[in-house]
CSV table of C-alpha atoms and ligand atoms in Angstrom, one decimal:
chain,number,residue,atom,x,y,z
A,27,UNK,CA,124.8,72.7,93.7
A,28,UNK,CA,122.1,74.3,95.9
A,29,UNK,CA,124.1,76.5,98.5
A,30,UNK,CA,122.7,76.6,102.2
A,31,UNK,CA,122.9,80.3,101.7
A,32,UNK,CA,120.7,80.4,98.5
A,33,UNK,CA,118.0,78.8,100.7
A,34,UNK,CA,118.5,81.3,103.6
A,35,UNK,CA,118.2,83.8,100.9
A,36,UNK,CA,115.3,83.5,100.5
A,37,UNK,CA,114.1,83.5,103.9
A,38,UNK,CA,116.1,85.8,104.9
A,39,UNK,CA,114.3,89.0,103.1
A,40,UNK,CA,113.5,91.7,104.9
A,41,UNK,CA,109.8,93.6,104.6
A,42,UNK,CA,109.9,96.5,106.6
A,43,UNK,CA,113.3,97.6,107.3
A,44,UNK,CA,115.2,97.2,110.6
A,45,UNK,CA,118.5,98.2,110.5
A,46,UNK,CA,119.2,95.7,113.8
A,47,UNK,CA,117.5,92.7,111.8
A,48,UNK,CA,118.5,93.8,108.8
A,49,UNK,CA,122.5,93.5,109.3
A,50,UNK,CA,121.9,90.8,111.7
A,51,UNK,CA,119.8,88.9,108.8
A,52,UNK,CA,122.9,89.7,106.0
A,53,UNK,CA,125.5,89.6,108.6
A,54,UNK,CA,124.3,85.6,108.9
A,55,UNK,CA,123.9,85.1,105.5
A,56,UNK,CA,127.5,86.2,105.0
A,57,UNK,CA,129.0,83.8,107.7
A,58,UNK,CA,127.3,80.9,106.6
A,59,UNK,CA,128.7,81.2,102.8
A,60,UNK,CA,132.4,81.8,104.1
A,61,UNK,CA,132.3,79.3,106.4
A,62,UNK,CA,131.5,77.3,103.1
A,63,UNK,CA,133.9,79.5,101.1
A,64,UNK,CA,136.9,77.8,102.6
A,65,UNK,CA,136.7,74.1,104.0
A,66,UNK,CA,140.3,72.7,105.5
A,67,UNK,CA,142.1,70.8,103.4
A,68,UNK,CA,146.2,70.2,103.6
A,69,UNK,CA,148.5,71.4,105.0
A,70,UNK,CA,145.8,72.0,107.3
A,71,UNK,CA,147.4,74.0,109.4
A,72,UNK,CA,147.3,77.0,106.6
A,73,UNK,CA,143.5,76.2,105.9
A,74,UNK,CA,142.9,76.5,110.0
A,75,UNK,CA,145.0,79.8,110.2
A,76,UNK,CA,142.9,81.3,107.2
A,77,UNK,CA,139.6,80.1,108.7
A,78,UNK,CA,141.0,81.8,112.3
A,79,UNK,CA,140.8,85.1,111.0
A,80,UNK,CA,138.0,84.8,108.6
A,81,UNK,CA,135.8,83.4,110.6
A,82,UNK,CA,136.4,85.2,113.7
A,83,UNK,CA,133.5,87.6,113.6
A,84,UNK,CA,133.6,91.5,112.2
A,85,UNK,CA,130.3,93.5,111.0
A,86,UNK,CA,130.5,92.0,107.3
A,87,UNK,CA,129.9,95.3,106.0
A,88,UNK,CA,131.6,95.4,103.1
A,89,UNK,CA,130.1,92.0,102.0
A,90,UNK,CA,126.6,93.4,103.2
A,91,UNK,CA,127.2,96.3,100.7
A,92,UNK,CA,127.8,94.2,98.0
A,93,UNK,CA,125.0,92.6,98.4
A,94,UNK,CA,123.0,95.4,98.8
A,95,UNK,CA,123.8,97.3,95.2
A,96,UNK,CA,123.2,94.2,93.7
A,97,UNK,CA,119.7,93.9,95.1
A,98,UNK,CA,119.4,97.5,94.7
A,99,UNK,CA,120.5,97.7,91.0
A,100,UNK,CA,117.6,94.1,90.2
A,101,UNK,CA,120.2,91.7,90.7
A,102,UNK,CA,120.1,88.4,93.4
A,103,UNK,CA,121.8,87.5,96.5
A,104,UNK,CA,122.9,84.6,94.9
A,105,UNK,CA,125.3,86.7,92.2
A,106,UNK,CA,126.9,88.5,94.4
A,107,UNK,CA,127.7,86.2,97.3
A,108,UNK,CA,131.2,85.3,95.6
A,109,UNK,CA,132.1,88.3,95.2
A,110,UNK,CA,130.9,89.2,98.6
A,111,UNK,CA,133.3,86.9,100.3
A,112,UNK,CA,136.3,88.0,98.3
A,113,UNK,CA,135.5,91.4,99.8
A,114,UNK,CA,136.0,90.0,103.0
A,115,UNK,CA,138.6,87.6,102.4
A,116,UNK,CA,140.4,90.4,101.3
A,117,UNK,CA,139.4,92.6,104.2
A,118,UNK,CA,140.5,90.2,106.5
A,119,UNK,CA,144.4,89.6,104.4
A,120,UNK,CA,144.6,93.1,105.0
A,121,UNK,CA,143.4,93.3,108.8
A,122,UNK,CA,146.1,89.9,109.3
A,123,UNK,CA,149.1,91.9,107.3
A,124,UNK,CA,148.1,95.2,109.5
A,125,UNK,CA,148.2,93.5,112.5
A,126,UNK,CA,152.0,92.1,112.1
A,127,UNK,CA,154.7,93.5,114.0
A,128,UNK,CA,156.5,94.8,110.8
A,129,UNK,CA,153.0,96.7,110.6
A,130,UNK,CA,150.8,98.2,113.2
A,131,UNK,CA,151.7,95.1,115.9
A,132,UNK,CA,148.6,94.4,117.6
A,133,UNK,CA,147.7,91.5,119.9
A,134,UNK,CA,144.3,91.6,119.2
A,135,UNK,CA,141.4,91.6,116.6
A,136,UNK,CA,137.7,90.9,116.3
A,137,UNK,CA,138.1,89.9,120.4
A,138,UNK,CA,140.4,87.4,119.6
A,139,UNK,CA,144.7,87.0,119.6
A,140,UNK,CA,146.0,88.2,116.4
A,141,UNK,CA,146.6,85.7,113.8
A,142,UNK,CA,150.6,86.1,114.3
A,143,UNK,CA,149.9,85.7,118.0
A,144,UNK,CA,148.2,82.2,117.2
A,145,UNK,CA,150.4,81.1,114.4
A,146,UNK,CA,153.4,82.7,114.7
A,147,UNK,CA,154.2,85.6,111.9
A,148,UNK,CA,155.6,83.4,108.7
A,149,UNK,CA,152.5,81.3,108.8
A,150,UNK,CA,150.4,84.8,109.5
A,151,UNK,CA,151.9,86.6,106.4
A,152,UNK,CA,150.8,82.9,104.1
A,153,UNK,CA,147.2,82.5,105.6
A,154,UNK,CA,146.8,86.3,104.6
A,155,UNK,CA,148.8,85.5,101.4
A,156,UNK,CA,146.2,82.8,100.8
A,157,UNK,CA,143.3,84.2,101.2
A,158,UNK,CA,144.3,87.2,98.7
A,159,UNK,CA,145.1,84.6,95.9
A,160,UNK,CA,142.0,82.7,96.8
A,161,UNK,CA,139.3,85.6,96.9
A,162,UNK,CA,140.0,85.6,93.6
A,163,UNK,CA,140.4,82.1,92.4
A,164,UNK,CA,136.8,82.3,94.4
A,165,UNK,CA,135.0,85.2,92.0
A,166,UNK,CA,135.8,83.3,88.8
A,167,UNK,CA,134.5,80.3,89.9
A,168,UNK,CA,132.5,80.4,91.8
A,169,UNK,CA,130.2,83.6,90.3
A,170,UNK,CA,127.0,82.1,88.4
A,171,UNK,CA,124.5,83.3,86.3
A,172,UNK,CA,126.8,87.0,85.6
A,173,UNK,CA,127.8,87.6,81.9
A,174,UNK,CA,131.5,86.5,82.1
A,175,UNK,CA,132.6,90.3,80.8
A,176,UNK,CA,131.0,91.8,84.0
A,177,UNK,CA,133.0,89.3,86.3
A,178,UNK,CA,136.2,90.5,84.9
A,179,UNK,CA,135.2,94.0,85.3
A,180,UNK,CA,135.1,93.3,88.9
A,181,UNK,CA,137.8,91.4,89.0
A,182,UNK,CA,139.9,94.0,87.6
A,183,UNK,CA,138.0,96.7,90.1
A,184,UNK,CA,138.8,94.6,93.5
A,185,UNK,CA,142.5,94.5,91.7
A,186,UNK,CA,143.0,97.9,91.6
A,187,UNK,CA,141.5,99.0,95.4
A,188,UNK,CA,144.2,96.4,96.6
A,189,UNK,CA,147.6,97.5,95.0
A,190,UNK,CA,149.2,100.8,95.1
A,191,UNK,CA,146.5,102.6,93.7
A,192,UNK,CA,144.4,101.4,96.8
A,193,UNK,CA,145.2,99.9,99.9
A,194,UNK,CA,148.9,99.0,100.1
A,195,UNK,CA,149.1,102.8,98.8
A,196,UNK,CA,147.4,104.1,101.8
A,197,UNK,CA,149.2,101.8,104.0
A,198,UNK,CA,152.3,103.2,102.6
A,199,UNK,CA,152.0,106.7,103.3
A,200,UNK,CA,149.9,105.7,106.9
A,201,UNK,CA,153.8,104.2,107.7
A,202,UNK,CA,155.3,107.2,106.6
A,203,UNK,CA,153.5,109.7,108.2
A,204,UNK,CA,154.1,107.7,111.6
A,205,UNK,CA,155.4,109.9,114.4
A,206,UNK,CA,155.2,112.9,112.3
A,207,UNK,CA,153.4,116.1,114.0
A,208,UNK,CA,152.5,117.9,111.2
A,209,UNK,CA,150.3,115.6,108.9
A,210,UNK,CA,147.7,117.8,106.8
A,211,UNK,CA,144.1,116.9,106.5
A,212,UNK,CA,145.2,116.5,102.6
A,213,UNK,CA,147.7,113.9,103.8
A,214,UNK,CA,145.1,112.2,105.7
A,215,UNK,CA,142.2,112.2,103.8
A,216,UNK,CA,144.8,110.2,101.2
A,217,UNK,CA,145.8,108.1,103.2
A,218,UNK,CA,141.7,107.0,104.4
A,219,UNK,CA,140.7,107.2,100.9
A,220,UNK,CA,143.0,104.5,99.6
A,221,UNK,CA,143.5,102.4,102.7
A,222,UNK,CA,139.8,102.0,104.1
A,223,UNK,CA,138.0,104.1,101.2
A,224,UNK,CA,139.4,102.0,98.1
A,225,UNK,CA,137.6,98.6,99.5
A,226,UNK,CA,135.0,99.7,100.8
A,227,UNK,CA,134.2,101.6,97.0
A,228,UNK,CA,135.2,98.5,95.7
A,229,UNK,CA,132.2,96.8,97.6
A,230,UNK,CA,129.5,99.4,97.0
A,231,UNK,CA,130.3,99.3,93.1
A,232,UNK,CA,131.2,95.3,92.3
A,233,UNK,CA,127.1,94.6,93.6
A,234,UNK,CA,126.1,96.9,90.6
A,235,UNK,CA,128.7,96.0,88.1
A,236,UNK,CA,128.1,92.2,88.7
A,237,UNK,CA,124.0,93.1,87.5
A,238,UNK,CA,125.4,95.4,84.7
A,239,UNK,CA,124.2,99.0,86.1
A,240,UNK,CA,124.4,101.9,83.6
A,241,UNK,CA,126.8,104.3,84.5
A,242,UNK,CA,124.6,106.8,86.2
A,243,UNK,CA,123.8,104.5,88.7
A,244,UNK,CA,127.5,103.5,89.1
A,245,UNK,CA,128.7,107.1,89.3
A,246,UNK,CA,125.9,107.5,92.0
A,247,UNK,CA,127.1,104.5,93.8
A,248,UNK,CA,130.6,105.0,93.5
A,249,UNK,CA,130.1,108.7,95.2
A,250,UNK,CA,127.7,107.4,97.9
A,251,UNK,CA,131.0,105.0,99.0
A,252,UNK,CA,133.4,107.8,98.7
A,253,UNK,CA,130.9,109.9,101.3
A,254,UNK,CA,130.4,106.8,103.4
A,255,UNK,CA,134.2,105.5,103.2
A,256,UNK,CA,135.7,108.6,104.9
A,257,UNK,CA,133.0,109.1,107.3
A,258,UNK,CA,133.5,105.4,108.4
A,259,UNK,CA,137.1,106.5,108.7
A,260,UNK,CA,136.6,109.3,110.9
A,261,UNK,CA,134.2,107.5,113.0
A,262,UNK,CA,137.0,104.7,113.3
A,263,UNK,CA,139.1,107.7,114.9
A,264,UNK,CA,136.3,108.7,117.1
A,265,UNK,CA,136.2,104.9,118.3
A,266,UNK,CA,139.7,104.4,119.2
A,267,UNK,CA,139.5,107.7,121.7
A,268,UNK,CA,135.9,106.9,123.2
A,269,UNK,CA,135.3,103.2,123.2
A,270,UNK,CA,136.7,100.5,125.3
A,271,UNK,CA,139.0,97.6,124.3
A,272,UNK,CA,136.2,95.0,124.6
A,273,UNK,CA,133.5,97.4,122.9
A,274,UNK,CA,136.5,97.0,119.7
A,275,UNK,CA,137.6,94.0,120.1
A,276,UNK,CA,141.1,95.4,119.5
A,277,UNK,CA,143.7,97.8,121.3
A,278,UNK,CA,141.6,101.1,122.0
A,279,UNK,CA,143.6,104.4,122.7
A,280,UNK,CA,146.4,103.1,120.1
A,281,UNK,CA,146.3,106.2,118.1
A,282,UNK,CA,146.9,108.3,121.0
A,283,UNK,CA,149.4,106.5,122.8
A,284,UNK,CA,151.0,106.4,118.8
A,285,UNK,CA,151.0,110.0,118.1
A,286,UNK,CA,149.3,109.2,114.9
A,287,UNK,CA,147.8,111.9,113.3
A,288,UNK,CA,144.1,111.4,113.2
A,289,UNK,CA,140.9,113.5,112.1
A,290,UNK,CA,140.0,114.0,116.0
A,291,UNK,CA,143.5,114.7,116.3
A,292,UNK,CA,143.3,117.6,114.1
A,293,UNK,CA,139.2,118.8,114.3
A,294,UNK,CA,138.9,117.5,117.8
A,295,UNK,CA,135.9,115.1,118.6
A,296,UNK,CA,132.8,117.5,118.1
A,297,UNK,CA,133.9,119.3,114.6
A,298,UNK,CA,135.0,115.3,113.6
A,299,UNK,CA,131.3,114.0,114.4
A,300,UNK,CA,129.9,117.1,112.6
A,301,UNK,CA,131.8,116.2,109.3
A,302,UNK,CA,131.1,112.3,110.0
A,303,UNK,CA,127.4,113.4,109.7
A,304,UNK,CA,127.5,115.5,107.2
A,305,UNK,CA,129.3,112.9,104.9
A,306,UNK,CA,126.5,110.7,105.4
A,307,UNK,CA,123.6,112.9,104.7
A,308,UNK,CA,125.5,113.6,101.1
A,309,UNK,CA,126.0,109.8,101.0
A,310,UNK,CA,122.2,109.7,101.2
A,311,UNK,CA,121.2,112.4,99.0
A,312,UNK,CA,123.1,110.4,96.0
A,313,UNK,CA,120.5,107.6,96.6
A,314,UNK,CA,117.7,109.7,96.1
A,315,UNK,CA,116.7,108.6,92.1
A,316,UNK,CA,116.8,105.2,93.3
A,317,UNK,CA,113.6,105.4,95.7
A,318,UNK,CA,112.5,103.3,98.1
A,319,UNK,CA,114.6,100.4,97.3
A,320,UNK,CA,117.3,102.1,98.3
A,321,UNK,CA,116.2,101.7,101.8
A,322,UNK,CA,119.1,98.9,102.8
A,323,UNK,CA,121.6,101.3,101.6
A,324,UNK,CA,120.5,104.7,103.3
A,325,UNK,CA,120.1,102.2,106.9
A,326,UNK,CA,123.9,101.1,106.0
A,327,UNK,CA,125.0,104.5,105.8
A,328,UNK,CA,122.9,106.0,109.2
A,329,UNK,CA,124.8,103.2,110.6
A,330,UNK,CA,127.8,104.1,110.0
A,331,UNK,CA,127.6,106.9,112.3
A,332,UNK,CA,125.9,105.3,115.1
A,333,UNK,CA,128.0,101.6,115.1
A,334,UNK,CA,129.9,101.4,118.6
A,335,UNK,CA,132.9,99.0,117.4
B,13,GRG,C1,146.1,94.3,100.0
B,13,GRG,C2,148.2,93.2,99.3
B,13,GRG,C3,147.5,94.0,100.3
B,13,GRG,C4,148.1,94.4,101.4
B,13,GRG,C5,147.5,95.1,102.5
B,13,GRG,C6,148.1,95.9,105.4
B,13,GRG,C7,147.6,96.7,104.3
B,13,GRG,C8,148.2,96.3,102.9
B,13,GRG,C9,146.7,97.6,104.3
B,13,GRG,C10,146.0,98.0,105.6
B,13,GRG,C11,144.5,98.1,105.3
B,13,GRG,C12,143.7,98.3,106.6
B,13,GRG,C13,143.9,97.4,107.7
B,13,GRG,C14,142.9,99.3,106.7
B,13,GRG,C15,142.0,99.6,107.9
B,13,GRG,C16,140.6,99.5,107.5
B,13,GRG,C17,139.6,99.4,108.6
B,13,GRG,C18,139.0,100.7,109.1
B,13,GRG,C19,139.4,98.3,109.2
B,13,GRG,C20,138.4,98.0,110.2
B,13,GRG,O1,137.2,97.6,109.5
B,13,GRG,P1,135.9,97.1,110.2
B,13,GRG,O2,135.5,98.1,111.3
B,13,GRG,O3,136.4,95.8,110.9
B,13,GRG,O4,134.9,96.9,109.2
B,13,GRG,P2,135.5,94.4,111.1
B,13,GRG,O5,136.3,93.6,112.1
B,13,GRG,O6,134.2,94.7,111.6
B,13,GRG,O7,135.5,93.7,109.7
């Protein structure tokens, strides 16, 4: 079957690039193939709950990345776009499970009422349940035209950013270190790495794994999206002090009003801008064999430190 996205694809390239157009142009591409991803079906009330959250808006960037190092490393669109909306049908499972009041409890997310706020928390916890079992389900299926030992390779990657060894243990030792006073940049660099680094590696590297990219080009990658992951991080920090609630779509000033330790917290906001910035020019500088075709990929990093939400 001919996906509407395939033919936006193709359309949708971009000559010179424009970061604005640029994200905007992937960002749509994105939206249009989850909102395919995941049509209702029963008990519809689960299927509507999923589609609440994952269709509620966000910047798409770890889908865009994917997309990106797949372009990047001479692969299509059209490869990675299943893998692209596992990324952020997991993104979203974790942003739904985060949100709970056993978690961070917040009333708000991509400008909208939590998911627990709509649904109440048991069906929260299964629509976030559902789309972690189905992001999956979604790779092996759906993926076409990838040699089948390359999707398994990135199935096992997305599995290993998501248990202990990724997010759920960053989220661990985020809960932990609640309250505390004297969390050390160690600590906190640990817990970024796994919690928002993990994915967001996991994204950068699954676009070249899915074309087969040699390992150079992997290593490369895969340091670019450590660089990029904890400057996003720190940037996320910045955020929550200087921006306003409807700038975020969620609950600004959290961390403040939290006491959670974070890297403004301990640098304060000039010295965490400084190393925000200086994270993303190494990001860059790993691109540099790659050429001009890396283009996409040094626009996605320059934005990380200039996005407002
Ligand atoms: C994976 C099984 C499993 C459990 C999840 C809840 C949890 C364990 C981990 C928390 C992970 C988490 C919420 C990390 C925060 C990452 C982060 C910075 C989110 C904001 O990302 P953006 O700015 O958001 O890309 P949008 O809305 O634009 O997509």
């Amino acid at each position: 079957m001919v996906r509407t996205y395939d033919k936006i694809a193709r359309t949708a390239k971009h000559s010179s690039l424009d970061l604005k157009t640029y994200l905007k142009q992937q960002k749509d591409l994105v939206d249009r193939a989850l909102d395919l991803s995941l049509p209702i079906n029963r008990p519809e009330k689960i299927y509507e709950a999923m589609r609440y959250s994952l269709l509620a808006g966000g910047k798409r960037l770890r889908p865009i990345l994917c997309l990106a190092t797949c372009e990047l490393t001479g692969g299509t669109i059209e490869m990675a776009m299943p893998t692209a909306c596992a990324l952020e049908m997991i993104h979203t499972m974790s942003l739904i499970h985060d949100d709970l009041p056993a978690m961070d409890n917040d009333d708000y997310r991509r400008g909208k009422l939590t998911n627990h706020k709509v649904y109440g928390e048991d069906i929260a916890i299964l629509a976030g349940d559902g789309l972690l079992a189905y992001a999956f389900e979604y790779v092996a299926s759906e993926t076409k035209n990838v040699p089948p030992q390359q999707v398994l390779k990135v199935v096992a990657l997305l599995s290993r950013a998501l248990g202990a060894a990724g997010l759920v243990g960053g989220q661990v030792i985020d809960l932990e270190s609640e309250g505390q006073s004297d969390v050390s940049v160690e600590t906190l660099n640990f817990i970024h790495t796994h919690k928002t680094g993990a994915l967001l590696e996991a994204s950068v590297i699954s676009g070249a794994i899915l074309t087969g990219a040699s390992d150079e080009e992997v290593h490369r990658l895969s340091k670019y999206a450590e660089n990029i992951g904890l400057a996003f991080q720190i940037v996320d920090d910045i955020l929550d002090i200087t921006s306003t609630q409807e700038e975020l779509g969620k609950t600004a000033g959290k961390d403040l009003r939290s006491q959670k330790a974070t890297f403004p917290s301990i640098w304060g906001l000039e010295e965490s801008k400084a190393q925000a910035k200086q994270l993303v020019e190494a990001a860059i500088a790993e691109l540099e064999p790659f050429g001009d075709k890396a283009e996409p990929m040094v626009a996605i990093a320059k934005f990380i430190t200039t996005r407002t939400h």
